[in-house]
Short mmCIF file of C-alpha atoms and ligand atoms in Angstrom, two decimals:
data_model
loop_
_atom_site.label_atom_id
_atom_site.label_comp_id
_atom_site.label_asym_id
_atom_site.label_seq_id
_atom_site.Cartn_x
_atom_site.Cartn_y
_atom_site.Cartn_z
CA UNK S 1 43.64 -24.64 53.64
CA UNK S 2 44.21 -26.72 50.31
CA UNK S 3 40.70 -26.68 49.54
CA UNK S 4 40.14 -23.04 50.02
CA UNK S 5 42.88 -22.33 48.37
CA UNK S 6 41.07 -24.43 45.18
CA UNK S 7 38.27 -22.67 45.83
CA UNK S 8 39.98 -19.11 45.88
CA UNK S 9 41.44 -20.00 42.48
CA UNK S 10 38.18 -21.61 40.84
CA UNK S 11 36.71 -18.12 41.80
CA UNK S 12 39.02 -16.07 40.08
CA UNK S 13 39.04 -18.31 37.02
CA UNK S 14 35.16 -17.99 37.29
CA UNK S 15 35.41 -14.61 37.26
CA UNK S 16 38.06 -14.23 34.32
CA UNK S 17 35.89 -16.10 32.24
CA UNK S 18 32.81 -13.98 32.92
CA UNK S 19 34.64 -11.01 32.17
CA UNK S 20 35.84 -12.45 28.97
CA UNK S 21 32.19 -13.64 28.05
CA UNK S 22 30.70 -10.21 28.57
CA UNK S 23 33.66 -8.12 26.98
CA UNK S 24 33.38 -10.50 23.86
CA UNK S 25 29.34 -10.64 23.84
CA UNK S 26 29.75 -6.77 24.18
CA UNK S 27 31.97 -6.69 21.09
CA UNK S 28 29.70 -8.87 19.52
CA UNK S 29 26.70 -6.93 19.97
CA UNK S 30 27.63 -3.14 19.73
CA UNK S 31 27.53 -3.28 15.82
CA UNK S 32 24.29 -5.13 15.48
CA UNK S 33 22.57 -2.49 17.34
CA UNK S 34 24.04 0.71 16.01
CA UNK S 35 26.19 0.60 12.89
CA UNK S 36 24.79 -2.34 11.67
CA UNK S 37 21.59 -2.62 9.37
CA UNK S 38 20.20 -6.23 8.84
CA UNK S 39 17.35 -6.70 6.25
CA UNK S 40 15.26 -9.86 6.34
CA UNK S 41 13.06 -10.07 3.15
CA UNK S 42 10.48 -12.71 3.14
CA UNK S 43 8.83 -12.71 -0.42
CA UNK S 44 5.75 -14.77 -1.94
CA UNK S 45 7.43 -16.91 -4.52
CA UNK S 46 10.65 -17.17 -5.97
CA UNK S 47 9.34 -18.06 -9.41
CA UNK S 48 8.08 -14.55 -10.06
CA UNK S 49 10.21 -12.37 -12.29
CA UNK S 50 9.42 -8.98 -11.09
CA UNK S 51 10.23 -9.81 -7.92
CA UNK S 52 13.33 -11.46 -8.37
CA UNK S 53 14.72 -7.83 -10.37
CA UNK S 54 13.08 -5.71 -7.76
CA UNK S 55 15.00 -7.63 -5.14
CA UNK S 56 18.54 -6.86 -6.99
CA UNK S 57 18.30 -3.71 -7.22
CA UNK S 58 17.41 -3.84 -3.89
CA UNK S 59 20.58 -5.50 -2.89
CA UNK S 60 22.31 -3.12 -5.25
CA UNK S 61 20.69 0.11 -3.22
CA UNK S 62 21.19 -1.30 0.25
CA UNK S 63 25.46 -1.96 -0.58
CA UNK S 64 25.69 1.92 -0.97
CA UNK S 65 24.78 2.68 2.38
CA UNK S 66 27.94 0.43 3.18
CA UNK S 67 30.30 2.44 5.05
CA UNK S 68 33.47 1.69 7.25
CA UNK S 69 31.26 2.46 10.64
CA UNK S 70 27.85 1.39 8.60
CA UNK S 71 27.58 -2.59 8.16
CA UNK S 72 24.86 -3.57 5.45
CA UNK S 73 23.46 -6.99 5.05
CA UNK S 74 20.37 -8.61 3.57
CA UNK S 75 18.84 -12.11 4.18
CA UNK S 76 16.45 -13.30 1.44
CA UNK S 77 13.39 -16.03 2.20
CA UNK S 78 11.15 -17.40 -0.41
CA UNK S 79 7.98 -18.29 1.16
CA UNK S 80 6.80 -20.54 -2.28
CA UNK S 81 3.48 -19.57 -2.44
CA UNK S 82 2.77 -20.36 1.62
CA UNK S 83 2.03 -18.23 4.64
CA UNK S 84 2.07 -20.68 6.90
CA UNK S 85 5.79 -21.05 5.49
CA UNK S 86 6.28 -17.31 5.38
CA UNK S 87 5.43 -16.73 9.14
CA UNK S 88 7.86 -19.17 10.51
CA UNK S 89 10.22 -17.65 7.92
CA UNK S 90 9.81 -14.45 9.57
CA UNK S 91 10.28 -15.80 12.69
CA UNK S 92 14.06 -16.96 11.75
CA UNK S 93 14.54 -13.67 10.24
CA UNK S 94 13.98 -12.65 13.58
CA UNK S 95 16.36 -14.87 15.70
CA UNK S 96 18.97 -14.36 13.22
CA UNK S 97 19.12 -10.43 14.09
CA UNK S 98 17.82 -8.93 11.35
CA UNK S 99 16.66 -5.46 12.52
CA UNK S 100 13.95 -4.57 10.27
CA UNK S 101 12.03 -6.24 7.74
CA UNK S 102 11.03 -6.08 4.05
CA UNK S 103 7.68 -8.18 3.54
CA UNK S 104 6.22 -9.28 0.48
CA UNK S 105 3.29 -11.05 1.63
CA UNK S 106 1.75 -14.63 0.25
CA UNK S 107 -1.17 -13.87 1.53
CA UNK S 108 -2.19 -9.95 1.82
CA UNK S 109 -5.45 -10.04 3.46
CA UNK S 110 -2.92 -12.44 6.17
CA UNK S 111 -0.56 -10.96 7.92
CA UNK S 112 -1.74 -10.91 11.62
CA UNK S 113 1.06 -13.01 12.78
CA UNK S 114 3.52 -11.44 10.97
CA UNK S 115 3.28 -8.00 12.55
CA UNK S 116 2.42 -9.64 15.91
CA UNK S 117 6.10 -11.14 16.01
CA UNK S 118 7.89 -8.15 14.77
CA UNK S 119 5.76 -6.16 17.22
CA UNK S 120 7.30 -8.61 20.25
CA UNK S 121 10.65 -7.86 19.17
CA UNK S 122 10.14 -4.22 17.96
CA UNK S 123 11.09 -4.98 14.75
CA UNK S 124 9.86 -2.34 12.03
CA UNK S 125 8.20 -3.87 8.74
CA UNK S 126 8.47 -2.57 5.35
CA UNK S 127 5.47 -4.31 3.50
CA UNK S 128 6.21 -4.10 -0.43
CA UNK S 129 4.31 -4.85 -3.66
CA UNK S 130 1.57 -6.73 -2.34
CA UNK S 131 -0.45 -4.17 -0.24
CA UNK S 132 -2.04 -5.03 3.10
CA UNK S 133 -5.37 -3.97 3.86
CA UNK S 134 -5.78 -0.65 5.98
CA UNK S 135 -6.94 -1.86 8.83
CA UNK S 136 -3.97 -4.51 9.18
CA UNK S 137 -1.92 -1.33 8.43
CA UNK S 138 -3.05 0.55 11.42
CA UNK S 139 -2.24 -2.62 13.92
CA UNK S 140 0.94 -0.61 14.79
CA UNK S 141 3.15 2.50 13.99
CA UNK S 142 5.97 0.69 12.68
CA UNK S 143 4.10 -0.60 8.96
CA UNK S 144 5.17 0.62 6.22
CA UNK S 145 4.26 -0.09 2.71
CA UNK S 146 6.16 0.46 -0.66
CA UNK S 147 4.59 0.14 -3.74
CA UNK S 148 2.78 1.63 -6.76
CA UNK S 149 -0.74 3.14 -7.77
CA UNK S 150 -2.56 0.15 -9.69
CA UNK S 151 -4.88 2.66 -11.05
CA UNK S 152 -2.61 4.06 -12.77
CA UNK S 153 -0.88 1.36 -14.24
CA UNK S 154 -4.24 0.18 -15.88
CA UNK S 155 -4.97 4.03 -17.13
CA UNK S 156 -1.79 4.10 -18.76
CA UNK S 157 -1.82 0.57 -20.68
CA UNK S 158 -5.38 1.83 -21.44
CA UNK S 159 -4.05 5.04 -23.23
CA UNK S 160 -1.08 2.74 -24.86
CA UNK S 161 -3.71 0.65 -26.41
CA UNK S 162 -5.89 3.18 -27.32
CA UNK S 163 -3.26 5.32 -29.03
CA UNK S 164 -1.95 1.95 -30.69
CA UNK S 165 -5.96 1.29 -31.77
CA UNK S 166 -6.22 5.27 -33.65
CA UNK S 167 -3.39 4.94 -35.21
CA UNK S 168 -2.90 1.55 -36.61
CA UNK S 169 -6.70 0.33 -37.74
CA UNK S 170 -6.12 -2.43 -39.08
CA UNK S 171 -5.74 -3.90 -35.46
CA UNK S 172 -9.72 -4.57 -36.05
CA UNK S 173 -8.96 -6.91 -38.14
CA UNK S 174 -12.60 -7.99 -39.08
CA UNK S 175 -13.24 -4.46 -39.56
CA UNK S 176 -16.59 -4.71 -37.16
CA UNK S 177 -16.02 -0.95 -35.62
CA UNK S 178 -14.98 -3.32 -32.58
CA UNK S 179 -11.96 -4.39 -30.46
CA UNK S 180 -12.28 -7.88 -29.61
CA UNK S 181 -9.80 -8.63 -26.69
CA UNK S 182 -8.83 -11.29 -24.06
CA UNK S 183 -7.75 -10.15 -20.61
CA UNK S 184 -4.47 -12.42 -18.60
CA UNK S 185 -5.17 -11.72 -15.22
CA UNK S 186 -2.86 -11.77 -12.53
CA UNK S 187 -3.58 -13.85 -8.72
CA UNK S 188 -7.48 -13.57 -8.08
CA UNK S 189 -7.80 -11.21 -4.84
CA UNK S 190 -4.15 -9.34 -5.70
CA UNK S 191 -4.87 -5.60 -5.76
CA UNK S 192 -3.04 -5.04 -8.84
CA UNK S 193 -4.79 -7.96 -10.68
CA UNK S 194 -8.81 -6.10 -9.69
CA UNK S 195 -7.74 -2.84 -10.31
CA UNK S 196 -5.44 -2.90 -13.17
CA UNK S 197 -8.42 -5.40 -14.88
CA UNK S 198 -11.00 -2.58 -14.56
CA UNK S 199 -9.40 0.44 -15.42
CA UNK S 200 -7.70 -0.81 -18.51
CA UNK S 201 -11.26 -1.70 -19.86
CA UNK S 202 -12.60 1.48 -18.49
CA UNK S 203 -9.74 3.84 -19.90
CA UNK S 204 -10.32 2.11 -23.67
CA UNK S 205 -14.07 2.89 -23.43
CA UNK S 206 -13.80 6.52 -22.41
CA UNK S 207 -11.50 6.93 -25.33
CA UNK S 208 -14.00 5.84 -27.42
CA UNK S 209 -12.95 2.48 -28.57
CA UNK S 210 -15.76 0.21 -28.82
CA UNK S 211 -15.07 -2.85 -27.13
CA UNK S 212 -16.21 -6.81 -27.37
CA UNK S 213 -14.81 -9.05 -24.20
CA UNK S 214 -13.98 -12.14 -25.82
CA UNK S 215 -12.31 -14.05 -22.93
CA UNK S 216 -10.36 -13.96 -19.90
CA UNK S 217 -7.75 -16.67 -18.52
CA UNK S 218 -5.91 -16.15 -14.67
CA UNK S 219 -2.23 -17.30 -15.16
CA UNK S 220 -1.32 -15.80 -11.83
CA UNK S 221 1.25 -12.95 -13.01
CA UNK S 222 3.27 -16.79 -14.59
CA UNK S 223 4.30 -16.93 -18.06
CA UNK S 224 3.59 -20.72 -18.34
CA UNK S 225 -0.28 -20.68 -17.28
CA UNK S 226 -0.33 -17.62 -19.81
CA UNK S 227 0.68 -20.04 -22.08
CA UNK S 228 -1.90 -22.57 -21.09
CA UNK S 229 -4.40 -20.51 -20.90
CA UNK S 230 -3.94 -18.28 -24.27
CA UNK S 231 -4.13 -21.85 -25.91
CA UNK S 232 -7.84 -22.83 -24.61
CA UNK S 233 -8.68 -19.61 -26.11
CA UNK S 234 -7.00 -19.37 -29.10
CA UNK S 235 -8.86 -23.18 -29.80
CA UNK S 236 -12.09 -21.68 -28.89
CA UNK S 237 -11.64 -18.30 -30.88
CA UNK S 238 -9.24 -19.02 -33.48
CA UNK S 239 -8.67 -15.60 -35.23
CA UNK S 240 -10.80 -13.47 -33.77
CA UNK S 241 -8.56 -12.08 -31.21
CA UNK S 242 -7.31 -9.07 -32.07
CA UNK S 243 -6.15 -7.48 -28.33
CA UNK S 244 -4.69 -9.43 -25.63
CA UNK S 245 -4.33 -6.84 -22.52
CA UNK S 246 -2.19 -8.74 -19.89
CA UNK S 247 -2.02 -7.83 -16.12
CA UNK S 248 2.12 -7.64 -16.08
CA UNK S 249 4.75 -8.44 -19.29
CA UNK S 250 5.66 -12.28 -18.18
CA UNK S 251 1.94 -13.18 -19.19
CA UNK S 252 2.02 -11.04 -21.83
CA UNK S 253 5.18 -12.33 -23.09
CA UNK S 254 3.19 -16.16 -22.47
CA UNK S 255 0.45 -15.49 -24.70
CA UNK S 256 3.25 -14.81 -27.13
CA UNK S 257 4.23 -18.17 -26.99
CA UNK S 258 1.29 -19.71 -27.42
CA UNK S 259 0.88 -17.67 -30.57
CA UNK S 260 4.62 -18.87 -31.78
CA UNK S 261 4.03 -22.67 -30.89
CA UNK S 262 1.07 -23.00 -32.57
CA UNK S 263 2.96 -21.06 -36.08
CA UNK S 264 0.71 -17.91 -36.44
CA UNK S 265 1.98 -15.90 -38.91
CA UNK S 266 2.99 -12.39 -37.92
CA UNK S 267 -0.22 -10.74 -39.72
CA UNK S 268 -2.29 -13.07 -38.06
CA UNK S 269 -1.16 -12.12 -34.50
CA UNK S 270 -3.81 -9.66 -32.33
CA UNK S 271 -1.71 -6.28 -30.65
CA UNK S 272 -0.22 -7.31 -26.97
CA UNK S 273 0.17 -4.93 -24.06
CA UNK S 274 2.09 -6.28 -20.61
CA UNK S 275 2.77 -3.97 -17.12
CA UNK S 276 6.07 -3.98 -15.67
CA UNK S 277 9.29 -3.34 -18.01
CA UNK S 278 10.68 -6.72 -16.40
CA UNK S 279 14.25 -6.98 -18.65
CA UNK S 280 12.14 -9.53 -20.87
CA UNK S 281 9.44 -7.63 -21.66
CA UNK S 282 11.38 -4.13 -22.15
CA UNK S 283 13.47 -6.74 -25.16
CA UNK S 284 9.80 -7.61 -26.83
CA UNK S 285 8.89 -4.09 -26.73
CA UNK S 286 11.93 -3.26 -28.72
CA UNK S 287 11.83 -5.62 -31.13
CA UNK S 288 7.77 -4.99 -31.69
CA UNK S 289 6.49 -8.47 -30.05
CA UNK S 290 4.59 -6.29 -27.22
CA UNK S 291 3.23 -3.00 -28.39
CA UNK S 292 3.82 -1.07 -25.31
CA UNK S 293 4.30 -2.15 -21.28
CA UNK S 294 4.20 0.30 -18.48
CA UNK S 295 7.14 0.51 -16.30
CA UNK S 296 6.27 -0.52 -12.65
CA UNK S 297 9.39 1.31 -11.09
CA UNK S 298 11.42 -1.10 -9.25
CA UNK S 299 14.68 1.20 -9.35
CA UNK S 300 12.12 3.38 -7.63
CA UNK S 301 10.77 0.99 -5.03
CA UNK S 302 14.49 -0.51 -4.01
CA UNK S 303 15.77 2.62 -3.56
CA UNK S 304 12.38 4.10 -1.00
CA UNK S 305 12.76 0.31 0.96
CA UNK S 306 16.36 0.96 1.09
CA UNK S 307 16.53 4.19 2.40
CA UNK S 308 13.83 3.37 4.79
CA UNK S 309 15.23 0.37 6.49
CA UNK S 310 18.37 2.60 6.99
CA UNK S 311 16.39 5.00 8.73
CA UNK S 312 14.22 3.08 10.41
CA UNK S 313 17.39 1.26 11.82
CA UNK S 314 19.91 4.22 12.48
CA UNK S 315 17.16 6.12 14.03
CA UNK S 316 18.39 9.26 11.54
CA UNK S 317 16.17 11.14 9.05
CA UNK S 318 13.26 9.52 9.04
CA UNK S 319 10.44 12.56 9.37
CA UNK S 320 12.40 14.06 6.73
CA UNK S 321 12.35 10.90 4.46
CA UNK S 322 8.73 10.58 4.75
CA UNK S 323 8.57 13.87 3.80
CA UNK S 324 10.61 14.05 1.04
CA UNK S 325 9.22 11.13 -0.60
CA UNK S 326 5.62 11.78 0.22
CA UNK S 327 4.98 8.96 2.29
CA UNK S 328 0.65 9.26 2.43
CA UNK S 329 -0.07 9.09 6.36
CA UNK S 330 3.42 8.65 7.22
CA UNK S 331 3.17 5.13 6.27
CA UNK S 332 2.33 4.41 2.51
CA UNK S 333 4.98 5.46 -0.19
CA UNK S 334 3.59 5.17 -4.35
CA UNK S 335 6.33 4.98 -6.85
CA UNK S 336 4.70 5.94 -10.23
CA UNK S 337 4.24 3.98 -13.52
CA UNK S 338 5.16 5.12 -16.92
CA UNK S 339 4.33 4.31 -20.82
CA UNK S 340 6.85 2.19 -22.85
CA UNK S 341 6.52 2.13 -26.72
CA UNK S 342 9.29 1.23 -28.87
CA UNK S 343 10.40 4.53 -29.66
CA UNK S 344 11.09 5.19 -25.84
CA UNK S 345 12.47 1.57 -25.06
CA UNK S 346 15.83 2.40 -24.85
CA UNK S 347 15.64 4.86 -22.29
CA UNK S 348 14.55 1.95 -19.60
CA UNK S 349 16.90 -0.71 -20.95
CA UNK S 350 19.43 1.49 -19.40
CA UNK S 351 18.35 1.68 -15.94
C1 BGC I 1 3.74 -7.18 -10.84
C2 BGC I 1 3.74 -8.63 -11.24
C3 BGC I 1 4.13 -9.47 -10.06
C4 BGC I 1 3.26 -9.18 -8.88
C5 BGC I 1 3.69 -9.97 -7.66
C6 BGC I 1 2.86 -6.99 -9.64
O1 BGC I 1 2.93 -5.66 -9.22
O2 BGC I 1 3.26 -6.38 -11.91
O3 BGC I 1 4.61 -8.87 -12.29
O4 BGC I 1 4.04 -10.81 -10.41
O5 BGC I 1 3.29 -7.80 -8.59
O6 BGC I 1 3.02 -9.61 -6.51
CA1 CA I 2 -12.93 -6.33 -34.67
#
């Protein structure tokens, strides 16, 4: 009798404390799936500045979709130049509950695993900045990318330079009828470092600037191996650089330096054009370091990933998103680029 009665009562307790587990893990979980969206971003290296701005306005964007029934929350991994690192950093993105995902991949030819795992666990991925390849695009119908048309970036800091060349001649400073420039690039095998390379060059020649290739240094998009690497050639050309065409502003704004450390007098300095309007280099283009920059439109790009992960998550609006912001196949989305000069500077410094 005694020990049934023990038995009878370790039941119920059992029982209580089931119920009280699943009410609680119910509680738990009901926001998580519905009002709740949870961003992982996993990005290439934490030591780029573009990045780094793109990514607060990005947290900026994502706390307006913060409601009293809406949760908002964003977890931020920096992969430091690995994708070994990156993929297992996805992976805790994962377990943590994040319910889509913003990637910025180390590697873009790379990211097998990546959408493998987020397939598993049907989590959507956002791809930004550093552009898959299509095929990896078409592994699954929940890729997305968000980015920007390299092309154009290189037309327009092609027309900058070429407007700067007509009007100011004495740019050709040895008065040879001929530009003599150096090209920064960015990371070999990055789309934006290839493309925005050639059609810069190719935008200056069908202008009808004549054109001598002096140089070129990869400083991989970092202002300190611009540095570096504007020194070797400054040793080896002295003077007779009189363009330096940079693949983004931090490189730009690193062959700078190397001009200042080594003393060069302002009249002695070649014409410098950067991509991006990071906060940096829209400050140089004001006070007439840079001659122009092209603004890669990370306002533009927060706000598409933003509205994107909320739609992807809350299941609401998301045909008419793709729509509205003319998402090519349903899957890529191309913020565009636009011309900085000093006389326009101001009007991005606010943004
Ligand atoms: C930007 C660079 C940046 C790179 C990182 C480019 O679009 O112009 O500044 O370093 O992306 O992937
Ligand atoms: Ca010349």
């Amino acid at each position: 009798m005694r020990e049934k009665g023990l038995i009878g009562a370790g039941m119920v307790f059992c029982m209580i404390s089931c119920m009280a587990l699943f009410l609680c893990s119910c509680g738990k979980q009901q926001p998580d799936s519905a009002g709740k969206v949870h961003i992982g971003v996993a990005y290439y290296d934490q030591s780029d500045t573009f990045l780094n701005q793109l990514l607060d306005c990005l947290r900026e964007r994502i706390r307006e979709f913060e409601t009293e029934e809406f949760e908002t929350m964003i977890t931020v991994r920096d992969a430091a130049g690995s994708q070994r690192t990156q993929d297992d950093q996805v992976k805790e993105l994962i377990d943590a509950g994040c319910n889509v995902l913003c990637v910025n991949l180390v590697d873009r030819a790379n990211p097998s695993e990546i959408i493998d795992l987020a397939r598993e666990y049907d989590v959507p991925i956002i791809f930004f900045n550093r552009e898959p390849v299509a095929e990896d695009m078409m592994q699954w119908d929940k890729l997305y990318y968000i980015g920007a048309d390299a092309e154009q970036s290189g037309i327009l800091q092609g027309e900058l330079a070429a407007d700067r060349m007509k009007e100011a001649a004495q740019t050709d400073r040895n008065k040879d009828g001929k530009i003599q420039y150096v090209v920064l690039e960015g990371e070999p095998g990055h789309q934006d470092t290839i493309i925005r390379t050639e059609s810069v060059v190719e935008t200056l020649k069908n202008s009808g600037i004549e054109l001598e290739k002096l140089s070129y240094g990869i400083a991989n998009w970092n202002r300190a191996q611009a540095q570096n690497r504007m020194m070797q050639m400054i040793g080896q050309y002295r003077n007779q650089i009189e363009l330096v065409l940079a693949n983004n502003d931090d490189m730009a704004l690193g062959a700078l330096d190397a001009y200042e450390k080594l003393n060069y007098t302002e009249s002695a300095l070649p014409v410098f054009f950067g991509i991006d309007g990071t906060d940096e280099g829209l400050e140089a283009v004001k006070d007439g370091r840079l001659s122009g920059t092209v603004y890669n439109d990370k306002e533009g790009q927060a706000e598409a990933m933003a509205r994107l992960a909320v739609a992807l998550v809350s299941g609401e609006g998301l045909e008419e998103l793709l729509k509205e912001m003319e998402f090519e196949d349903g899957k890529y989305c191309y913020l565009s680029y636009e011309k900085v000069t000093k006389d326009r500077v101001e009007e991005f410094l606010e943004k």
